[in-house]
Tab-separated table of C-alpha atoms in Angstrom:
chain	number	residue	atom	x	y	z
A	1	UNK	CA	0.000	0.000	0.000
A	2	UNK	CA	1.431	3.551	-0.890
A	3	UNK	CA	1.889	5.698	1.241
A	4	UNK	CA	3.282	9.604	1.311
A	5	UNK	CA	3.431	11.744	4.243
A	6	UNK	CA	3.984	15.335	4.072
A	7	UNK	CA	5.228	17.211	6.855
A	8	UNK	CA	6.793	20.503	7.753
A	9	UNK	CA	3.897	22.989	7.266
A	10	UNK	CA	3.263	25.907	9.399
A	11	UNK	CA	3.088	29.728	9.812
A	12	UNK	CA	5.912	31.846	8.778
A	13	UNK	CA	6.106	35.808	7.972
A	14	UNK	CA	6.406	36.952	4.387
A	15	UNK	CA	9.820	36.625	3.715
A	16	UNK	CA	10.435	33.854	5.396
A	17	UNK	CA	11.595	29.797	4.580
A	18	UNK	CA	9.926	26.366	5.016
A	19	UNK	CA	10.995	22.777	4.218
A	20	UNK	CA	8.656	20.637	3.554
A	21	UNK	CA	9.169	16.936	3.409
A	22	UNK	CA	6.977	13.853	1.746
A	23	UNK	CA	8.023	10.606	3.170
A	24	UNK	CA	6.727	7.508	1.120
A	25	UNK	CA	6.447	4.105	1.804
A	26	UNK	CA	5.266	1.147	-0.472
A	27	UNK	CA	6.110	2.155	-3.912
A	28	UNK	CA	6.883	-0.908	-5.805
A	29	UNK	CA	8.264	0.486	-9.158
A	30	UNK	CA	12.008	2.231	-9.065
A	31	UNK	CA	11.591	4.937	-11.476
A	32	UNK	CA	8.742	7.446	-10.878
A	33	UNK	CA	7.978	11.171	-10.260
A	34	UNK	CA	7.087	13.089	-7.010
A	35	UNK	CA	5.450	16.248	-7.518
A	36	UNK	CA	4.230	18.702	-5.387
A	37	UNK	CA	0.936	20.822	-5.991
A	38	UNK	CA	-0.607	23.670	-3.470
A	39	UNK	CA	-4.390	24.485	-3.121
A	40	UNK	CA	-5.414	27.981	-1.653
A	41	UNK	CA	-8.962	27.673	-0.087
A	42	UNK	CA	-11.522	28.695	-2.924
A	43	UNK	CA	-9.077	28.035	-5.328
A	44	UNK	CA	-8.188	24.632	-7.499
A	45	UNK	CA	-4.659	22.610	-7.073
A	46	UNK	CA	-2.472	24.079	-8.667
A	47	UNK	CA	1.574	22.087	-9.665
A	48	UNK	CA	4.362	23.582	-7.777
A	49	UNK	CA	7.505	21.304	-9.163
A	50	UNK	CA	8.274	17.480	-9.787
A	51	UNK	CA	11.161	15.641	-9.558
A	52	UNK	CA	12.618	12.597	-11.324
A	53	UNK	CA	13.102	10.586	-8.607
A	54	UNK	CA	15.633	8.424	-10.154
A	55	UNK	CA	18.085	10.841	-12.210
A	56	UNK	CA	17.368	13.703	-10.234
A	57	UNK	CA	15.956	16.463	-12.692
A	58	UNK	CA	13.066	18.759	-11.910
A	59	UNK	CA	10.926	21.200	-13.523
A	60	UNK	CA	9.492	23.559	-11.518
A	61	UNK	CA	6.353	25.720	-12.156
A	62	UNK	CA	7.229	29.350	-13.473
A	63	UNK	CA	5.790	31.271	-10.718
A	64	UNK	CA	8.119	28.888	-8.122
A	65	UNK	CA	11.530	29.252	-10.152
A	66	UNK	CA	13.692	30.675	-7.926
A	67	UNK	CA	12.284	30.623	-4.846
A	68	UNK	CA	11.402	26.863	-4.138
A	69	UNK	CA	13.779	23.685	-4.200
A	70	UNK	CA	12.331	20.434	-4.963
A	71	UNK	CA	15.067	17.503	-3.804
A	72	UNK	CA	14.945	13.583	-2.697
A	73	UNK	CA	17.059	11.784	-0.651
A	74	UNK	CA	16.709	8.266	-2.233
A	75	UNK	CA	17.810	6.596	1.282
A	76	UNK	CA	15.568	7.941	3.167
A	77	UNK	CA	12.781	7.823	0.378
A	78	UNK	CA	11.529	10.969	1.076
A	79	UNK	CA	10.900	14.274	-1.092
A	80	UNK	CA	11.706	17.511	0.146
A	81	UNK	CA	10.687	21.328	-1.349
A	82	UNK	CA	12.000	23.945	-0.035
A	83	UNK	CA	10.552	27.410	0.095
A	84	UNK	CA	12.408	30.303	0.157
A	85	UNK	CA	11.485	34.210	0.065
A	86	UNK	CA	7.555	32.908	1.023
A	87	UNK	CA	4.698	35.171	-0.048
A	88	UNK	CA	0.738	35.636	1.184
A	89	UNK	CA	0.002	34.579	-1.703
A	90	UNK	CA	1.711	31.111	-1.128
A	91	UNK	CA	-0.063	30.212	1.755
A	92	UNK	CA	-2.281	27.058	0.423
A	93	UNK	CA	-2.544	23.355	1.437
A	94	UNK	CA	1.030	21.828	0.152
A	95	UNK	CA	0.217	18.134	-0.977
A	96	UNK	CA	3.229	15.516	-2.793
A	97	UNK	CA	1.872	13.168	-4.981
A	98	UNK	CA	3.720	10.215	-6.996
A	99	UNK	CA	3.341	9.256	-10.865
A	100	UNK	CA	4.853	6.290	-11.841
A	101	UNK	CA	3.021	5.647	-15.467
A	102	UNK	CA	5.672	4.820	-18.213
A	103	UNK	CA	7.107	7.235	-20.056
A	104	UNK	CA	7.941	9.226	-17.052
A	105	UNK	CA	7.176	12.576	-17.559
A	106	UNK	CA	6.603	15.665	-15.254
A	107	UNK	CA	2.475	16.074	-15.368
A	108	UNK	CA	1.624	19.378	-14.225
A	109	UNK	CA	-2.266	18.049	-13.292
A	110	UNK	CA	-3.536	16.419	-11.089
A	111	UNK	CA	-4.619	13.357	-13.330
A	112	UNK	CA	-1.308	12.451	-14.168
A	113	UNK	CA	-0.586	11.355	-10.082
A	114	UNK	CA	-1.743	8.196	-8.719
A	115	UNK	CA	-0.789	8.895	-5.244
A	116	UNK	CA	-1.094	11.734	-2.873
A	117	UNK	CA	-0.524	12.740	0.630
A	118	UNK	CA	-2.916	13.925	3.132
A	119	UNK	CA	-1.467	17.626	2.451
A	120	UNK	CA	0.495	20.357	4.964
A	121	UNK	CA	-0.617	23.800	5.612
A	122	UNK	CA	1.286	26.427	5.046
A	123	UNK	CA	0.233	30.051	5.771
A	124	UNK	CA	2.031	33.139	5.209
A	125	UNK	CA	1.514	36.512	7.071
A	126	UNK	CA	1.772	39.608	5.740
């Protein structure tokens, strides 16, 4: 049974850093891709950045370049993004999610991920 864990939410002022982290458990395929997505209350989830979990690259939504970090440490099989120079506006519920469909590719919806965490909140005063 998969299973991803996010952690490391809270409240921080504008300005600010956070690190969240997304520990899994139970994948059974080797190459895949952890993404992380944000949902502001009212609003629909929205990608922040994936990873490819095996070689490492990442693509990164083009509001987030710049700011936020998406990394893995394969040992520990957990996914980490951190955010840096943190806005109002990027206060939201932080979710991961896993996509593990061949070809690997970095979806940017929420379709393309077969897995998701229970989420983190994040909130950002002004």
């Amino acid at each position: 049974q998969v299973q991803l864990v996010e952690s490391g939410g809270g409240l921080v002022q504008a300005g600010g850093s956070l690190r969240l982290s997304c520990a899994a458990s139970g994948l059974t395929f080797s190459k895949y891709v952890m993404g992380w997505f944000h949902q502001a209350p009212g609003k629909e989830r929205e990608f922040v950045a994936a990873i490819s979990w095996s070689g490492g690259g990442a693509y990164y939504a083009d509001s987030m370049k710049g700011r936020f970090i998406i990394s893995r440490d394969i040992a520990k099989n957990t996914g980490y993004l951190q955010m840096n120079s943190l806005k109002p506006e990027d206060t939201a519920v932080y979710y991961c999610a896993v996509n593990g469909r061949v070809p690997l590719r970095f979806g940017v919806t929420e379709s393309e991920y077969d897995y998701w965490g229970q989420g983190t909140q994040v909130t950002v005063s002004s």
